[in-house]
Amino acid sequence: MMKDEHFNLDEKDIFKLLNQVNINESEFNDMDDEVQKIQKERIKKNMKKRIKSESIDTKTRIRNKVIRYSCAAAITGVVCLAGAATAFPAFAKNIPILNSIIQSFNSEYGDHGDYTKYSELINKSVTDNGITISINEALADDSELVIGYTITSSKSIKGQVMPDLLSDMKVNGKSEDAYGSSGGKYLNDCTYVGLDSISTDQIHDLNNFNVDLKINDISKELPGEWNFAFSVSKEDLIKNSTIIYPNTKIDFPDSVVNFDKLMKSPLGITIYISGNYKDKGKQSHFGIFDYNNWLAFDDKGVELYPKSIGGGTSNINKQPNFKSQMSFANLSDDSKYVTIIPYKVVPSEMGSAEMDKDGNEKVTTIEGVEEIDTEKTIDGNIRLVSPIQLPQGKMGKLFIKDIFTKDNVTTVKYTAEGIAPLTQGNALRILDDKGNSVKLVDQDIRKDATKPNEFTMRLAALDPNKKYTLHTTTFNNYEVRDDLKLTIRLTK
Amino acid sequence: MKIDETNFVKQIKTRNTDALDYVVDNYSNLVFKVIHRVLNLGFKIQDVEECANDVFWSVWTNIDSFDEERGKFKSWICAIAKYKAVDYRRKLYKQSTEECIEDYVFCDQAGIENLIISKENGKEILQAINEMKDEDREIFIRRYFLSEGIENIAKFFGVNRNLVDQRLSRGRRFLKERLMILKGDLL
């Protein structure tokens, strides 16, 4: 039975409580999502499978088929800092920031954009009930406002900070729907460092943001009131950015995608697209539009780290039918062009939904593509004499060069060869004898920008007495459309 | 038999999978909207679907928690979707509070008294929440189980945010007093 994190209540008890929350459907009337029939069929099928396996009581290993590494949120890939590399005092009213929080969080995931340079130092602190919140820095770019903050106390606050600290924020006098990315980490029992962001793309044509932030109760264990007011400007970033109107498009089988705008800022490349479906009755099974996953490469053919791809909004009753944004981190400032290769990931079950001329839906379910993996068993204390090759199908292969354990961390050094080396490199996992992924110590595998296809993975130390499995995918369910490749110039 | 809005709940309770199909067919749009709102644009379509799967599974396995007298199914499934989406987003960002919390501490405003609640008190907490005033309870649940912001709660109820703050404060105080009575020997 699952327990709620904070109250230790059983889920069934929480669901009983939820009877008393009156959520009105009209709260969501401004959203146009229409779930496709094929998605519903897929969900129904999943449910039946799950019900069946529960009743037979078999131990099925539920593998996460979605490779999450590229699932970083819009603009900032936010997760926890890996272990306190910087020394912070246990308690101080105003902690001087030695390293930018926003920079740390992004670098942690492999995005080494110059966040330090473009983050504005805010350094405002408020204390209430013996707890000090410091708004350390803020960064505003084309679509988001990101805020880095610290919480300190003389008493332990471990396990007591809830996410969404910044849910009550007014930007330029207007309350924003403050759901963005958020993350944080305890540096020690008394210090928490966090990052929250909200999307600002509804605030048009303004380069300066006046922020009113009221924090009421960090959590039920940490009540109090902390109010802040500060300003953030995206002028600096905009000044150092180039906007290009590519005036080009890609003709996909099911849609036409227009490249409306490309923005190259010091923090990355964002491509704004919009498009229309060719057959409005027959929509994509794979997302907003078919092939809404992209690989990107700079002018030296080096694969760019994807910050945010695949999302967007769609509505067949509007023109254009859909909009989306794809963001990638820069690799080098002087890259003259970027190359895009679209691909799609075919799920393990799929089918098609078609409308006949009377507007009736007809659904045919056909088999999808089961993911095929490459696996190789190793000992926890393996010393490699020669590299281990892990084939990744038509994408290429990985060469595992070295594995060693030191100071409670196992390091794997490897290279990737093929169509998308970074994507391939991020598809490596080590599984323990129960089939669970060994936890990564940090998410950034590309340690040297001058050697972009040489990777280092750091994980929780392997047990020398146990067996493990080197695991990767053959990408057999990836359809990579090299024939639809597009190159866009980055200079005017 | 044909499943419709008058019998689907009962049919889920008797483990008729057609009834679960009915819920998926008729509530997917709403569930996806709720999840989208919480997860926002940065997430992939697969995440939303995975979370939606969890929501429908929760309905199936916890249908006994649905109070037909009390609430509307539509509202209940929305609340579950919100709860799951908040949880999902937390996990997806590897929020550091993934460690298991064995004990936690309530501090009152003055920070003087501490009340330690150990994990055995789950049932007492539930009982105490159920004994709160109605208006305090819904606000409490929205804030602490669904992670809603105070401004949003105020907007929903059409009240001033100070009122929401007061109700939360009252709710916390009530909970503390209630639990002190139940477990006086802990202090």
XYZ file of C-alpha atoms in Angstrom:
679
model
C 0.000 0.000 0.000
C 1.478 3.359 -0.934
C 2.080 5.914 1.758
C 1.838 9.634 1.367
C 5.181 11.299 1.868
C 4.262 13.849 4.428
C 1.452 12.443 6.488
C 2.211 8.781 6.226
C -1.383 8.102 5.343
C -2.363 5.203 3.169
C -3.385 6.233 -0.295
C -6.842 4.795 0.164
C -7.286 7.123 3.146
C -6.103 10.103 1.169
C -8.516 9.244 -1.608
C -11.264 9.224 1.009
C -10.275 12.753 1.964
C -10.326 13.807 -1.663
C -14.090 13.255 -1.741
C -14.298 16.535 0.100
C -12.492 18.624 -2.459
C -14.900 20.103 -4.977
C -13.050 20.412 -8.204
C -15.087 22.010 -10.895
C -14.621 20.984 -14.495
C -14.947 24.605 -15.568
C -11.538 25.318 -14.011
C -10.081 23.654 -17.082
C -12.366 24.995 -19.773
C -9.650 27.121 -21.306
C -7.698 24.007 -22.228
C -8.363 22.271 -25.474
C -6.907 18.833 -24.965
C -8.735 16.140 -26.740
C -7.395 12.722 -25.902
C -7.041 10.655 -29.021
C -9.035 7.502 -29.304
C -5.919 5.437 -29.750
C -4.502 6.720 -26.473
C -7.665 5.671 -24.701
C -7.435 2.228 -26.285
C -3.846 1.965 -25.158
C -4.724 2.929 -21.604
C -7.581 0.443 -21.500
C -5.280 -2.273 -22.711
C -2.679 -1.366 -20.080
C -5.307 -1.551 -17.384
C -6.398 -5.003 -18.470
C -2.820 -6.205 -18.530
C -2.217 -4.866 -15.070
C -5.413 -6.355 -13.689
C -4.501 -9.695 -15.183
C -0.983 -9.744 -13.767
C -2.206 -8.676 -10.332
C -4.698 -11.489 -10.206
C -2.248 -14.134 -11.356
C 0.251 -12.751 -8.868
C 3.219 -13.060 -11.162
C 6.291 -11.018 -10.556
C 6.465 -8.893 -13.636
C 9.331 -6.547 -13.988
C 7.931 -3.221 -15.026
C 10.610 -1.564 -17.044
C 10.544 2.068 -17.768
C 10.717 2.167 -21.518
C 10.904 5.907 -21.783
C 14.440 7.138 -21.660
C 14.155 10.002 -19.256
C 17.448 11.734 -19.593
C 16.209 14.130 -22.213
C 13.114 14.941 -20.237
C 14.554 18.105 -18.807
C 11.921 20.770 -18.386
C 11.649 23.895 -20.493
C 14.876 25.896 -20.454
C 16.333 24.646 -17.208
C 16.895 20.957 -16.641
C 16.292 20.948 -12.957
C 17.273 18.276 -10.516
C 19.183 18.044 -7.297
C 22.755 19.009 -6.836
C 24.904 15.949 -6.425
C 26.452 16.035 -2.990
C 27.630 19.325 -1.540
C 30.755 20.112 -3.449
C 30.642 23.701 -2.207
C 31.112 24.363 1.460
C 28.192 26.248 2.972
C 28.145 27.194 6.626
C 25.584 25.289 8.653
C 23.668 28.403 9.511
C 23.954 31.974 8.328
C 21.451 34.718 7.758
C 22.730 35.607 4.333
C 24.728 32.927 2.629
C 27.088 34.361 0.053
C 26.611 32.432 -3.148
C 29.920 31.120 -4.326
C 28.458 29.407 -7.333
C 25.263 30.264 -9.129
C 22.456 27.937 -8.084
C 20.910 28.188 -11.523
C 24.256 27.331 -13.090
C 24.780 24.345 -10.787
C 21.386 22.877 -11.439
C 21.810 23.079 -15.198
C 25.415 21.902 -15.345
C 24.415 18.939 -13.276
C 22.383 17.730 -16.230
C 24.907 18.476 -18.916
C 23.817 21.966 -19.869
C 26.890 24.137 -19.432
C 25.412 27.364 -20.739
C 26.718 30.514 -19.079
C 23.908 30.855 -16.554
C 26.212 32.521 -14.057
C 26.755 35.442 -16.391
C 23.089 36.059 -17.107
C 21.623 35.362 -13.700
C 20.949 38.497 -11.733
C 22.018 38.653 -8.125
C 19.003 39.452 -5.998
C 20.315 38.564 -2.510
C 17.259 39.463 -0.491
C 16.617 37.680 2.787
C 13.670 37.548 5.123
C 13.526 35.743 8.459
C 10.387 34.535 10.193
C 10.025 31.928 12.948
C 13.741 31.350 12.964
C 13.764 30.400 9.282
C 15.538 32.524 6.716
C 14.631 32.461 3.051
C 17.059 34.120 0.692
C 16.184 34.864 -2.886
C 19.687 34.567 -4.251
C 19.332 35.039 -7.971
C 16.905 35.212 -10.854
C 17.067 34.712 -14.577
C 14.533 35.818 -17.159
C 14.659 34.588 -20.709
C 12.307 34.396 -23.622
C 9.799 32.130 -21.988
C 10.602 31.661 -18.311
C 11.510 33.287 -15.083
C 13.811 31.153 -12.956
C 14.556 31.856 -9.305
C 17.283 30.336 -7.148
C 16.833 30.457 -3.392
C 18.156 29.131 -0.099
C 16.344 28.213 3.102
C 18.263 28.048 6.358
C 17.442 27.548 9.992
C 19.290 26.885 13.213
C 17.160 23.772 13.608
C 16.937 20.836 11.270
C 14.606 21.354 8.337
C 15.449 18.074 6.664
C 12.520 16.532 4.851
C 10.285 19.503 5.586
C 10.495 21.634 2.473
C 7.716 21.099 -0.026
C 8.075 21.890 -3.711
C 6.366 24.859 -5.370
C 7.628 27.368 -2.887
C 6.943 30.099 -5.360
C 3.333 29.286 -6.100
C 2.147 32.744 -5.042
C 3.985 35.002 -7.386
C 2.788 38.124 -9.199
C 4.757 39.263 -12.217
C 4.124 42.856 -13.317
C 1.056 42.927 -11.130
C -0.516 39.822 -12.547
C -0.864 36.480 -10.786
C 0.810 33.832 -12.838
C -0.238 30.245 -13.033
C 2.916 29.310 -11.268
C 3.442 25.815 -12.456
C 6.877 25.488 -13.861
C 9.820 23.341 -13.035
C 11.019 23.099 -9.489
C 13.685 21.209 -7.665
C 15.963 21.387 -4.717
C 18.406 19.692 -2.427
C 19.434 19.719 1.193
C 23.074 20.727 1.494
C 22.896 19.657 5.112
C 20.127 19.252 7.695
C 19.747 22.994 8.084
C 20.200 24.266 4.565
C 18.063 23.751 1.495
C 18.898 25.128 -1.934
C 16.148 25.277 -4.511
C 15.107 26.402 -7.923
C 11.621 27.305 -9.096
C 10.473 28.660 -12.396
C 7.329 29.877 -14.030
C 6.544 30.374 -17.649
C 6.231 33.950 -18.780
C 5.326 33.509 -22.396
C 1.935 35.040 -21.702
C 3.660 38.308 -20.839
C 4.409 39.715 -24.224
C 6.739 42.447 -25.309
C 8.124 43.211 -21.904
C 11.769 42.890 -21.074
C 11.533 43.762 -17.409
C 9.685 41.836 -14.771
C 8.650 43.230 -11.430
C 8.094 40.317 -9.136
C 5.992 40.225 -5.974
C 6.553 37.039 -4.111
C 4.639 36.012 -1.010
C 5.712 32.790 0.586
C 3.260 31.523 3.116
C 4.274 28.406 4.969
C 7.150 26.512 3.454
C 5.238 23.453 4.622
C 3.062 22.512 7.558
C 6.182 21.955 9.639
C 7.659 25.298 8.660
C 4.948 27.935 8.921
C 5.634 31.612 8.461
C 5.421 34.512 6.090
C 8.150 35.796 3.835
C 7.528 38.579 1.335
C 9.829 39.719 -1.421
C 9.787 42.278 -4.191
C 12.456 42.491 -6.850
C 13.042 43.131 -10.528
C 14.561 40.977 -13.211
C 15.436 41.964 -16.706
C 15.967 39.861 -19.778
C 17.496 42.761 -21.661
C 21.027 41.531 -21.290
C 20.132 38.154 -22.660
C 18.062 39.578 -25.501
C 20.871 41.999 -26.352
C 23.229 39.093 -26.779
C 20.811 36.973 -28.717
C 20.181 36.598 -32.391
C 16.742 36.050 -33.794
C 16.437 34.409 -37.144
C 13.354 33.848 -39.227
C 14.239 30.706 -41.137
C 11.268 30.889 -43.498
C 11.403 27.209 -44.133
C 9.356 24.135 -43.429
C 9.384 20.380 -43.278
C 6.820 18.340 -45.123
C 6.071 15.381 -42.859
C 3.808 12.502 -43.862
C 0.986 13.754 -41.625
C 1.644 17.438 -41.209
C 3.508 20.455 -42.446
C 5.737 22.138 -39.893
C 6.780 25.773 -40.313
C 9.887 27.126 -38.674
C 8.649 30.451 -37.399
C 11.582 31.711 -35.421
C 14.946 30.603 -34.133
C 16.515 32.293 -31.164
C 20.166 31.798 -30.410
C 20.942 33.135 -26.978
C 24.031 32.595 -24.853
C 21.997 29.940 -23.077
C 20.966 27.899 -26.031
C 18.992 27.612 -29.205
C 15.214 27.656 -29.221
C 13.262 26.839 -32.337
C 9.662 27.978 -32.469
C 7.463 26.053 -34.854
C 3.845 25.861 -35.820
C 2.003 23.679 -38.230
C -1.111 22.104 -39.634
C -2.263 18.550 -39.949
C -2.803 17.274 -43.453
C -5.748 15.144 -42.551
C -7.561 16.621 -39.584
C -9.453 13.442 -38.979
C -6.301 11.435 -38.561
C -4.053 12.792 -35.877
C -0.682 11.854 -34.541
C -0.296 8.848 -32.312
C 2.975 10.061 -31.045
C 2.466 13.507 -29.663
C 1.496 16.940 -30.857
C 2.631 15.964 -34.313
C 4.478 13.039 -35.809
C 8.232 13.206 -35.501
C 8.107 15.765 -32.716
C 11.365 14.507 -31.294
C 14.437 16.109 -32.739
C 18.153 15.542 -32.781
C 20.260 18.668 -33.234
C 23.873 19.066 -34.277
C 26.208 22.034 -34.559
C 28.293 22.868 -37.587
C 30.950 20.376 -36.527
C 28.433 17.585 -36.370
C 28.458 17.460 -32.580
C 25.129 16.519 -31.045
C 23.559 19.221 -28.885
C 22.098 18.521 -25.474
C 18.279 18.658 -25.695
C 16.810 20.933 -23.024
C 13.195 20.595 -23.976
C 11.680 18.815 -26.949
C 8.415 17.218 -27.864
C 5.916 19.369 -25.976
C 3.445 21.896 -27.342
C -0.238 22.607 -27.792
C -2.688 21.559 -30.462
C -6.218 22.346 -31.465
C -7.601 21.359 -34.859
C -10.148 24.147 -34.677
C -7.474 26.795 -34.601
C -5.018 28.054 -37.164
C -2.272 26.943 -36.988
C -3.337 23.571 -35.650
C -0.358 23.208 -33.362
C 2.607 25.040 -31.882
C 5.757 23.817 -30.256
C 9.202 24.835 -29.071
C 12.402 22.857 -29.177
C 15.342 23.970 -27.039
C 18.917 22.812 -27.176
C 22.021 23.861 -25.313
C 24.775 25.630 -27.217
C 27.995 23.823 -27.715
C 30.075 26.601 -29.142
C 29.229 30.257 -29.526
C 30.504 30.525 -33.054
C 28.554 27.664 -34.567
C 27.343 28.870 -37.946
C 24.451 26.559 -38.422
C 22.373 23.937 -36.698
C 21.129 20.707 -38.248
C 17.905 19.073 -37.192
C 17.001 15.437 -37.718
C 13.462 14.502 -36.696
C 12.609 11.099 -35.276
C 9.789 9.322 -33.598
C 9.672 6.716 -30.900
C 7.125 4.038 -31.664
C 5.452 2.788 -28.495
C 5.059 -0.889 -27.781
C 1.398 -0.814 -28.657
C -0.282 1.281 -31.251
C -3.042 1.443 -33.759
C -4.833 3.919 -35.912
C -7.972 5.954 -35.540
C -9.682 7.246 -38.618
C -12.766 9.273 -39.210
C -15.023 8.182 -42.011
C -17.003 10.757 -43.938
C -19.890 10.540 -41.517
C -17.598 11.602 -38.693
C -17.574 8.202 -37.044
C -14.381 7.004 -35.534
C -12.964 3.709 -36.609
C -10.205 2.214 -34.544
C -7.877 -0.532 -35.625
C -5.339 -1.815 -33.193
C -2.118 -3.135 -34.590
C 0.952 -4.256 -32.793
C 3.473 -1.609 -31.937
C 7.174 -2.205 -31.611
C 8.582 -3.895 -28.549
C 11.850 -2.374 -27.529
C 14.821 -4.661 -28.007
C 17.697 -4.170 -25.606
C 21.330 -5.103 -25.551
C 22.518 -6.590 -22.301
C 25.787 -7.949 -21.019
C 26.404 -9.406 -17.585
C 29.425 -8.261 -15.633
C 30.839 -8.736 -12.145
C 30.708 -5.844 -9.728
C 34.496 -5.806 -9.525
C 35.208 -6.174 -13.217
C 38.466 -4.890 -14.631
C 38.319 -4.487 -18.381
C 41.128 -5.904 -20.457
C 39.618 -4.756 -23.712
C 36.575 -2.585 -24.459
C 33.112 -4.117 -24.299
C 30.983 -3.348 -27.325
C 27.263 -2.760 -26.864
C 25.462 -2.648 -30.210
C 22.673 -0.110 -30.516
C 21.115 -1.252 -33.760
C 21.123 1.159 -36.660
C 22.057 4.038 -34.331
C 25.547 2.750 -33.731
C 27.336 1.324 -30.735
C 28.856 2.013 -27.371
C 32.395 1.051 -26.384
C 32.812 0.574 -22.651
C 36.464 1.345 -22.032
C 36.890 1.337 -18.287
C 34.936 0.609 -15.108
C 36.376 1.278 -11.672
C 35.158 1.984 -8.183
C 36.719 4.487 -5.816
C 35.433 6.429 -2.795
C 31.995 4.861 -2.996
C 31.465 5.815 -6.622
C 31.701 3.614 -9.697
C 32.934 5.360 -12.812
C 32.312 4.084 -16.312
C 34.296 5.550 -19.166
C 32.925 4.923 -22.621
C 32.495 6.298 -26.092
C 29.689 6.289 -28.626
C 29.855 5.972 -32.357
C 26.962 6.508 -34.675
C 24.135 8.800 -35.659
C 23.478 10.454 -32.303
C 26.357 9.846 -29.883
C 24.957 11.896 -26.980
C 21.559 10.225 -27.181
C 23.291 6.880 -27.462
C 25.566 7.672 -24.523
C 22.643 8.595 -22.318
C 21.000 5.259 -23.092
C 23.486 3.332 -20.980
C 22.337 1.913 -17.671
C 23.712 -0.592 -15.218
C 21.099 -2.880 -13.700
C 21.466 -4.753 -10.451
C 20.486 -8.385 -9.938
C 16.860 -7.339 -9.382
C 16.691 -5.486 -12.660
C 16.714 -2.031 -11.086
C 18.887 0.746 -12.437
C 21.881 1.561 -10.294
C 21.460 5.170 -9.240
C 23.446 7.824 -11.059
C 25.556 10.143 -8.939
C 25.410 12.819 -11.588
C 23.501 13.176 -14.811
C 26.132 14.916 -16.907
C 28.042 12.348 -18.950
C 29.880 14.726 -21.246
C 32.728 15.965 -19.097
C 34.954 17.412 -21.801
C 33.439 19.641 -24.477
C 36.490 19.102 -26.673
C 35.799 15.351 -26.673
C 32.054 15.359 -27.132
C 31.608 11.651 -27.833
C 33.656 10.447 -24.872
C 31.535 9.924 -21.807
C 31.921 9.396 -18.106
C 29.085 7.979 -16.065
C 29.250 8.075 -12.293
C 27.023 5.778 -10.292
C 26.517 4.457 -6.782
C 29.302 2.012 -6.070
C 28.811 -1.496 -7.412
C 29.079 -4.349 -4.961
C 32.177 -6.369 -5.899
C 30.451 -9.594 -4.902
C 27.381 -9.164 -7.048
C 26.580 -9.432 -10.709
C 25.296 -6.552 -12.802
C 24.033 -6.004 -16.300
C 25.265 -3.410 -18.742
C 22.068 -2.358 -20.453
C 21.237 -0.262 -23.467
C 18.676 -0.135 -26.234
C 19.017 -0.983 -29.899
C 16.737 1.927 -30.767
C 14.722 -0.472 -32.908
C 11.611 1.540 -32.048
C 13.175 4.785 -33.205
C 12.347 5.951 -36.699
C 15.047 8.459 -37.582
C 14.308 10.501 -40.697
C 17.680 11.434 -42.031
C 15.950 12.190 -45.334
C 14.036 15.021 -43.641
C 17.156 16.604 -42.205
C 17.171 20.390 -42.163
C 20.011 22.839 -41.750
C 19.400 26.376 -40.512
C 21.953 29.162 -40.663
C 22.596 30.875 -37.341
C 24.108 34.034 -38.706
C 22.211 36.799 -40.406
C -24.842 -5.389 -19.705
C -24.490 -1.816 -20.877
C -22.369 0.402 -18.670
C -23.578 3.938 -18.141
C -23.346 6.759 -15.648
C -25.882 5.181 -13.326
C -24.130 1.880 -12.803
C -20.418 2.218 -13.563
C -19.310 2.766 -9.958
C -21.118 -0.314 -8.759
C -19.731 -2.313 -11.670
C -16.176 -1.285 -10.822
C -16.768 -2.528 -7.299
C -17.849 -5.888 -8.690
C -14.673 -5.905 -10.788
C -16.287 -5.546 -14.179
C -13.493 -4.284 -16.443
C -16.027 -2.837 -18.894
C -16.777 -0.280 -16.224
C -13.128 0.759 -16.091
C -13.209 1.085 -19.888
C -16.180 3.379 -19.428
C -14.247 5.590 -17.040
C -11.281 5.777 -19.408
C -13.535 6.646 -22.341
C -15.495 9.306 -20.534
C -12.976 10.871 -18.200
C -9.714 10.827 -20.155
C -10.117 14.357 -21.486
C -10.605 15.745 -18.019
C -7.835 13.695 -16.431
C -5.370 14.713 -19.127
C -6.296 18.369 -18.724
C -5.700 18.246 -14.992
C -2.355 16.504 -15.409
C -1.288 18.899 -18.174
C -2.069 21.846 -15.960
C 0.170 20.508 -13.229
C 2.994 19.190 -15.395
C 2.979 22.200 -17.743
C 4.693 22.307 -21.106
C 8.103 20.922 -20.379
C 7.003 17.344 -20.115
C 6.739 14.752 -22.800
C 3.457 13.297 -23.875
C 4.521 9.882 -22.559
C 4.789 11.281 -19.028
C 1.250 12.592 -19.103
C -0.013 9.259 -20.330
C 1.971 7.351 -17.739
C 0.543 9.538 -15.009
C -2.958 9.103 -16.431
C -2.462 5.339 -16.282
C -1.709 5.700 -12.581
C -4.849 7.744 -12.059
C -7.140 5.158 -13.650
C -5.368 2.373 -11.798
C -5.907 4.258 -8.534
C -9.604 4.569 -9.289
C -9.793 0.829 -9.939
C -7.922 -0.231 -6.811
C -9.392 2.392 -4.472
C -12.984 2.574 -5.641
C -14.061 1.802 -2.079
C -12.666 5.170 -1.080
C -15.175 6.961 -3.292
C -18.070 8.229 -1.221
C -21.139 8.213 -3.463
C -23.218 10.063 -0.903
C -20.665 12.776 -0.378
C -19.156 13.618 -3.660
C -19.356 13.582 -7.402
C -17.216 11.091 -9.249
C -16.051 13.777 -11.667
C -14.678 15.862 -8.844
C -13.129 12.864 -7.119
C -11.230 11.663 -10.186
C -10.032 15.231 -10.825
C -8.670 15.429 -7.296
C -6.902 12.092 -7.719
C -5.445 13.285 -11.033
C -4.155 16.417 -9.374
C -2.714 14.504 -6.461
C -0.980 12.031 -8.748
C 0.347 14.716 -11.056
C 1.864 16.661 -8.172
C 3.454 13.470 -6.903
C 4.678 12.613 -10.374
C 6.254 15.975 -10.927
C 8.004 15.734 -7.600
C 9.470 12.350 -8.481
C 10.369 13.374 -11.983
C 12.504 16.151 -10.674
C 14.057 13.816 -8.153
C 13.002 16.019 -5.330
C 15.315 15.283 -2.468
C 12.450 14.439 -0.140
C 12.355 10.980 -1.671
C 13.811 9.657 1.559
C 11.231 8.033 3.770
C 10.039 10.375 6.472
C 9.731 8.394 9.650
C 8.865 11.196 12.022
C 8.066 14.815 11.498
C 7.618 17.800 13.702
C 4.816 20.330 14.052
C 5.907 23.731 15.225
C 3.381 26.244 16.373
C 3.762 29.915 15.524
C 5.967 30.696 18.485
C 8.176 27.719 17.776
C 8.100 26.814 21.439
C 6.173 23.605 21.630
C 6.984 20.627 19.531
C 4.636 17.779 18.872
C 6.206 14.701 17.479
C 3.989 12.504 15.410
C 5.216 9.033 14.711
C 4.039 6.985 11.786
C 1.633 4.936 13.861
C -0.606 7.967 14.126
C -1.831 7.884 10.532
C -5.299 6.805 11.593
C -5.521 9.514 14.245
C -4.479 12.151 11.743
C -7.179 11.043 9.367
C -9.765 11.083 12.115
C -8.657 14.540 13.198
C -8.806 15.921 9.657
C -12.307 14.558 9.310
C -13.304 16.374 12.474
C -12.193 19.761 11.204
C -14.751 22.338 10.191
C -15.876 21.695 6.623
C -14.490 24.907 5.204
C -11.178 24.424 6.973
C -10.858 20.868 5.813
C -11.171 21.418 2.090
C -8.639 24.210 2.200
C -6.309 22.049 4.277
C -6.552 19.160 1.823
C -6.011 21.384 -1.187
C -2.967 23.005 0.387
C -1.214 20.036 1.894
C -2.274 17.158 -0.318
C -2.718 18.852 -3.676
C 0.034 21.470 -3.242
C -2.218 24.304 -4.334
C -0.975 27.845 -3.898
C -2.756 30.144 -1.456
C -3.668 32.632 -4.197
C -5.189 29.871 -6.269
C -7.206 28.562 -3.342
C -8.413 32.097 -2.579
C -9.373 32.591 -6.219
C -11.289 29.329 -6.273
C -13.318 30.113 -3.170
C -13.708 33.722 -4.200
C -12.253 34.987 -0.951
C -9.412 37.105 0.234
C -6.134 35.249 0.688
C -5.950 36.339 4.329
C -9.021 34.287 4.981
C -7.292 31.266 3.501
C -4.239 31.890 5.681
C -6.448 32.112 8.749
C -8.301 28.916 7.924
C -5.047 27.031 7.385
C -3.713 28.326 10.648
C -6.915 27.318 12.383
C -6.778 23.913 10.736
C -3.191 23.310 11.849
C -3.980 24.410 15.372
C -7.027 22.160 15.480
C -4.998 19.212 14.248
C -2.348 19.788 16.834
C -4.841 20.088 19.682
C -6.760 17.081 18.520
C -3.629 14.961 18.330
C -2.428 16.168 21.709
C -5.634 14.889 23.266
C -5.315 11.576 21.515
C -1.683 11.000 22.319
C -1.058 13.008 25.466
C 1.636 10.642 26.623
C 3.894 11.550 23.705
C 4.718 14.976 25.016
